[in-house]
mmCIF file of the C-alpha atoms, coordinates in Angstrom:
data_MODEL
# 
_entry.id   MODEL 
# 
loop_
_atom_site.group_PDB 
_atom_site.id 
_atom_site.type_symbol 
_atom_site.label_atom_id 
_atom_site.label_alt_id 
_atom_site.label_comp_id 
_atom_site.label_asym_id 
_atom_site.label_entity_id 
_atom_site.label_seq_id 
_atom_site.pdbx_PDB_ins_code 
_atom_site.Cartn_x 
_atom_site.Cartn_y 
_atom_site.Cartn_z 
_atom_site.occupancy 
_atom_site.B_iso_or_equiv 
_atom_site.pdbx_formal_charge 
_atom_site.auth_seq_id 
_atom_site.auth_comp_id 
_atom_site.auth_asym_id 
_atom_site.auth_atom_id 
_atom_site.pdbx_PDB_model_num 
ATOM 1   C CA . MET A 1 1   ? 98.801  104.229 162.694 1.00 0.00 ? 1   MET A CA 1 
ATOM 2   C CA . ARG A 1 2   ? 101.016 101.725 160.890 1.00 0.00 ? 2   ARG A CA 1 
ATOM 3   C CA . GLY A 1 3   ? 98.159  100.852 158.486 1.00 0.00 ? 3   GLY A CA 1 
ATOM 4   C CA . ALA A 1 4   ? 97.687  104.525 157.659 1.00 0.00 ? 4   ALA A CA 1 
ATOM 5   C CA . LEU A 1 5   ? 101.414 104.918 156.902 1.00 0.00 ? 5   LEU A CA 1 
ATOM 6   C CA . ILE A 1 6   ? 101.389 101.843 154.635 1.00 0.00 ? 6   ILE A CA 1 
ATOM 7   C CA . ALA A 1 7   ? 98.314  103.135 152.797 1.00 0.00 ? 7   ALA A CA 1 
ATOM 8   C CA . LEU A 1 8   ? 99.901  106.584 152.450 1.00 0.00 ? 8   LEU A CA 1 
ATOM 9   C CA . SER A 1 9   ? 103.160 105.052 151.158 1.00 0.00 ? 9   SER A CA 1 
ATOM 10  C CA . LEU A 1 10  ? 101.316 102.835 148.684 1.00 0.00 ? 10  LEU A CA 1 
ATOM 11  C CA . GLY A 1 11  ? 99.279  105.793 147.468 1.00 0.00 ? 11  GLY A CA 1 
ATOM 12  C CA . ALA A 1 12  ? 102.391 107.922 147.014 1.00 0.00 ? 12  ALA A CA 1 
ATOM 13  C CA . GLY A 1 13  ? 104.193 105.068 145.261 1.00 0.00 ? 13  GLY A CA 1 
ATOM 14  C CA . LEU A 1 14  ? 101.292 104.450 142.899 1.00 0.00 ? 14  LEU A CA 1 
ATOM 15  C CA . GLY A 1 15  ? 101.043 108.176 142.208 1.00 0.00 ? 15  GLY A CA 1 
ATOM 16  C CA . LEU A 1 16  ? 104.753 108.334 141.374 1.00 0.00 ? 16  LEU A CA 1 
ATOM 17  C CA . LEU A 1 17  ? 104.492 105.245 139.175 1.00 0.00 ? 17  LEU A CA 1 
ATOM 18  C CA . SER A 1 18  ? 101.509 106.751 137.390 1.00 0.00 ? 18  SER A CA 1 
ATOM 19  C CA . ALA A 1 19  ? 103.346 110.027 136.828 1.00 0.00 ? 19  ALA A CA 1 
ATOM 20  C CA . CYS A 1 20  ? 106.349 108.191 135.412 1.00 0.00 ? 20  CYS A CA 1 
ATOM 21  C CA . SER A 1 21  ? 104.247 106.108 133.043 1.00 0.00 ? 21  SER A CA 1 
ATOM 22  C CA . ASN A 1 22  ? 102.555 109.239 131.680 1.00 0.00 ? 22  ASN A CA 1 
ATOM 23  C CA . THR A 1 23  ? 105.875 110.704 130.568 1.00 0.00 ? 23  THR A CA 1 
ATOM 24  C CA . ALA A 1 24  ? 105.737 110.685 126.783 1.00 0.00 ? 24  ALA A CA 1 
ATOM 25  C CA . GLU A 1 25  ? 108.868 109.854 124.873 1.00 0.00 ? 25  GLU A CA 1 
ATOM 26  C CA . ALA A 1 26  ? 109.174 110.229 121.127 1.00 0.00 ? 26  ALA A CA 1 
ATOM 27  C CA . GLU A 1 27  ? 109.303 107.105 119.023 1.00 0.00 ? 27  GLU A CA 1 
ATOM 28  C CA . SER A 1 28  ? 111.908 107.623 116.351 1.00 0.00 ? 28  SER A CA 1 
ATOM 29  C CA . LYS A 1 29  ? 113.160 105.328 113.618 1.00 0.00 ? 29  LYS A CA 1 
ATOM 30  C CA . THR A 1 30  ? 114.755 105.320 110.219 1.00 0.00 ? 30  THR A CA 1 
ATOM 31  C CA . ALA A 1 31  ? 112.220 104.487 107.537 1.00 0.00 ? 31  ALA A CA 1 
ATOM 32  C CA . TRP A 1 32  ? 111.757 104.825 103.766 1.00 0.00 ? 32  TRP A CA 1 
ATOM 33  C CA . CYS A 1 33  ? 109.755 107.705 102.276 1.00 0.00 ? 33  CYS A CA 1 
ATOM 34  C CA . ALA A 1 34  ? 108.266 108.518 98.890  1.00 0.00 ? 34  ALA A CA 1 
ATOM 35  C CA . LEU A 1 35  ? 107.098 112.081 98.257  1.00 0.00 ? 35  LEU A CA 1 
ATOM 36  C CA . PHE A 1 36  ? 104.437 112.668 95.603  1.00 0.00 ? 36  PHE A CA 1 
ATOM 37  C CA . ARG A 1 37  ? 104.015 116.374 94.769  1.00 0.00 ? 37  ARG A CA 1 
ATOM 38  C CA . GLU A 1 38  ? 100.732 117.461 93.191  1.00 0.00 ? 38  GLU A CA 1 
ATOM 39  C CA . SER A 1 39  ? 102.647 119.836 90.899  1.00 0.00 ? 39  SER A CA 1 
ATOM 40  C CA . ASP A 1 40  ? 104.798 116.993 89.528  1.00 0.00 ? 40  ASP A CA 1 
ATOM 41  C CA . ASN A 1 41  ? 103.077 115.553 86.460  1.00 0.00 ? 41  ASN A CA 1 
ATOM 42  C CA . SER A 1 42  ? 105.590 112.744 86.060  1.00 0.00 ? 42  SER A CA 1 
ATOM 43  C CA . ALA A 1 43  ? 104.121 109.335 85.308  1.00 0.00 ? 43  ALA A CA 1 
ATOM 44  C CA . GLU A 1 44  ? 106.978 107.705 87.212  1.00 0.00 ? 44  GLU A CA 1 
ATOM 45  C CA . LEU A 1 45  ? 106.700 106.883 90.885  1.00 0.00 ? 45  LEU A CA 1 
ATOM 46  C CA . PRO A 1 46  ? 109.250 108.668 93.073  1.00 0.00 ? 46  PRO A CA 1 
ATOM 47  C CA . GLU A 1 47  ? 112.132 106.574 94.312  1.00 0.00 ? 47  GLU A CA 1 
ATOM 48  C CA . PRO A 1 48  ? 111.811 105.806 98.041  1.00 0.00 ? 48  PRO A CA 1 
ATOM 49  C CA . VAL A 1 49  ? 114.650 107.326 100.054 1.00 0.00 ? 49  VAL A CA 1 
ATOM 50  C CA . PRO A 1 50  ? 115.751 106.922 103.674 1.00 0.00 ? 50  PRO A CA 1 
ATOM 51  C CA . CYS A 1 51  ? 113.998 109.287 106.076 1.00 0.00 ? 51  CYS A CA 1 
ATOM 52  C CA . GLN A 1 52  ? 113.612 109.835 109.801 1.00 0.00 ? 52  GLN A CA 1 
ATOM 53  C CA . PHE A 1 53  ? 110.171 109.258 111.349 1.00 0.00 ? 53  PHE A CA 1 
ATOM 54  C CA . SER A 1 54  ? 109.384 110.549 114.855 1.00 0.00 ? 54  SER A CA 1 
ATOM 55  C CA . GLN A 1 55  ? 106.115 110.452 116.757 1.00 0.00 ? 55  GLN A CA 1 
ATOM 56  C CA . LYS A 1 56  ? 105.278 111.855 120.175 1.00 0.00 ? 56  LYS A CA 1 
ATOM 57  C CA . GLN A 1 57  ? 101.752 111.933 121.582 1.00 0.00 ? 57  GLN A CA 1 
ATOM 58  C CA . GLY A 1 58  ? 100.346 111.510 118.072 1.00 0.00 ? 58  GLY A CA 1 
ATOM 59  C CA . ASP A 1 59  ? 102.338 114.413 116.594 1.00 0.00 ? 59  ASP A CA 1 
ATOM 60  C CA . VAL A 1 60  ? 104.540 113.241 113.716 1.00 0.00 ? 60  VAL A CA 1 
ATOM 61  C CA . THR A 1 61  ? 107.712 114.751 112.283 1.00 0.00 ? 61  THR A CA 1 
ATOM 62  C CA . ILE A 1 62  ? 109.327 113.354 109.153 1.00 0.00 ? 62  ILE A CA 1 
ATOM 63  C CA . SER A 1 63  ? 112.737 114.475 107.903 1.00 0.00 ? 63  SER A CA 1 
ATOM 64  C CA . ILE A 1 64  ? 113.488 113.649 104.293 1.00 0.00 ? 64  ILE A CA 1 
ATOM 65  C CA . ASP A 1 65  ? 116.249 115.085 102.084 1.00 0.00 ? 65  ASP A CA 1 
ATOM 66  C CA . GLY A 1 66  ? 116.898 117.947 104.509 1.00 0.00 ? 66  GLY A CA 1 
ATOM 67  C CA . GLN A 1 67  ? 113.216 118.936 104.552 1.00 0.00 ? 67  GLN A CA 1 
ATOM 68  C CA . ARG A 1 68  ? 111.055 118.624 107.665 1.00 0.00 ? 68  ARG A CA 1 
ATOM 69  C CA . TYR A 1 69  ? 107.343 117.785 107.554 1.00 0.00 ? 69  TYR A CA 1 
ATOM 70  C CA . ASP A 1 70  ? 105.234 118.235 110.699 1.00 0.00 ? 70  ASP A CA 1 
ATOM 71  C CA . PHE A 1 71  ? 101.812 116.685 111.235 1.00 0.00 ? 71  PHE A CA 1 
ATOM 72  C CA . ALA A 1 72  ? 100.133 117.730 114.489 1.00 0.00 ? 72  ALA A CA 1 
ATOM 73  C CA . ALA A 1 73  ? 97.577  115.237 115.788 1.00 0.00 ? 73  ALA A CA 1 
ATOM 74  C CA . SER A 1 74  ? 95.173  118.121 116.449 1.00 0.00 ? 74  SER A CA 1 
ATOM 75  C CA . GLU A 1 75  ? 95.261  119.038 112.727 1.00 0.00 ? 75  GLU A CA 1 
ATOM 76  C CA . GLN A 1 76  ? 94.452  115.545 111.412 1.00 0.00 ? 76  GLN A CA 1 
ATOM 77  C CA . GLY A 1 77  ? 91.381  115.720 109.200 1.00 0.00 ? 77  GLY A CA 1 
ATOM 78  C CA . LYS A 1 78  ? 91.694  119.516 109.006 1.00 0.00 ? 78  LYS A CA 1 
ATOM 79  C CA . THR A 1 79  ? 94.974  120.372 107.250 1.00 0.00 ? 79  THR A CA 1 
ATOM 80  C CA . TYR A 1 80  ? 96.028  116.839 106.309 1.00 0.00 ? 80  TYR A CA 1 
ATOM 81  C CA . GLN A 1 81  ? 94.776  113.270 106.038 1.00 0.00 ? 81  GLN A CA 1 
ATOM 82  C CA . ARG A 1 82  ? 96.536  110.321 107.655 1.00 0.00 ? 82  ARG A CA 1 
ATOM 83  C CA . ASP A 1 83  ? 96.179  106.782 106.324 1.00 0.00 ? 83  ASP A CA 1 
ATOM 84  C CA . ASN A 1 84  ? 97.649  103.970 108.455 1.00 0.00 ? 84  ASN A CA 1 
ATOM 85  C CA . HIS A 1 85  ? 98.654  100.664 106.865 1.00 0.00 ? 85  HIS A CA 1 
ATOM 86  C CA . THR A 1 86  ? 100.600 97.646  108.069 1.00 0.00 ? 86  THR A CA 1 
ATOM 87  C CA . LEU A 1 87  ? 103.477 98.591  105.743 1.00 0.00 ? 87  LEU A CA 1 
ATOM 88  C CA . GLY A 1 88  ? 103.563 102.253 106.810 1.00 0.00 ? 88  GLY A CA 1 
ATOM 89  C CA . ILE A 1 89  ? 101.638 105.527 106.957 1.00 0.00 ? 89  ILE A CA 1 
ATOM 90  C CA . GLY A 1 90  ? 100.532 108.031 104.323 1.00 0.00 ? 90  GLY A CA 1 
ATOM 91  C CA . PHE A 1 91  ? 100.124 111.769 104.940 1.00 0.00 ? 91  PHE A CA 1 
ATOM 92  C CA . SER A 1 92  ? 98.331  113.953 102.378 1.00 0.00 ? 92  SER A CA 1 
ATOM 93  C CA . ARG A 1 93  ? 97.855  117.700 102.146 1.00 0.00 ? 93  ARG A CA 1 
ATOM 94  C CA . GLN A 1 94  ? 95.219  118.417 99.514  1.00 0.00 ? 94  GLN A CA 1 
ATOM 95  C CA . ASP A 1 95  ? 96.542  120.097 96.355  1.00 0.00 ? 95  ASP A CA 1 
ATOM 96  C CA . ASP A 1 96  ? 100.101 119.946 97.725  1.00 0.00 ? 96  ASP A CA 1 
ATOM 97  C CA . PHE A 1 97  ? 101.667 116.519 98.337  1.00 0.00 ? 97  PHE A CA 1 
ATOM 98  C CA . THR A 1 98  ? 101.356 112.979 99.615  1.00 0.00 ? 98  THR A CA 1 
ATOM 99  C CA . LEU A 1 99  ? 104.186 111.622 101.745 1.00 0.00 ? 99  LEU A CA 1 
ATOM 100 C CA . VAL A 1 100 ? 104.259 107.857 102.203 1.00 0.00 ? 100 VAL A CA 1 
ATOM 101 C CA . VAL A 1 101 ? 106.360 106.337 104.995 1.00 0.00 ? 101 VAL A CA 1 
ATOM 102 C CA . PHE A 1 102 ? 107.343 102.659 104.693 1.00 0.00 ? 102 PHE A CA 1 
ATOM 103 C CA . TRP A 1 103 ? 108.749 100.801 107.706 1.00 0.00 ? 103 TRP A CA 1 
ATOM 104 C CA . GLU A 1 104 ? 110.928 98.678  105.391 1.00 0.00 ? 104 GLU A CA 1 
ATOM 105 C CA . ASP A 1 105 ? 112.401 99.428  101.959 1.00 0.00 ? 105 ASP A CA 1 
ATOM 106 C CA . PRO A 1 106 ? 109.415 98.796  99.622  1.00 0.00 ? 106 PRO A CA 1 
ATOM 107 C CA . ARG A 1 107 ? 111.765 97.698  96.841  1.00 0.00 ? 107 ARG A CA 1 
ATOM 108 C CA . GLN A 1 108 ? 112.719 94.697  98.994  1.00 0.00 ? 108 GLN A CA 1 
ATOM 109 C CA . GLN A 1 109 ? 109.145 93.578  99.699  1.00 0.00 ? 109 GLN A CA 1 
# 
């Protein structure tokens, strides 16, 4: 009987631990962003500005200059392209824009 109670307690404890570890929390950090609009024919590169990067379960939200950009993981390769690099991440929507996120100020690198 005691062995069955220990096994039941261990099973319940492991189940609770597993449930807790599956709780997804958003990663959020201040980063640097450069927004390239397809309609902008300027030869100059846009100045990187501070932005807020958040990711939860692969879904990304970027806030830059009061504008919010959402990239759902389920839409990757369909409505946008994602390009991961050691210095940051690029998000592109064809014929619209490319938004590059740098983890550190690229002017300091």
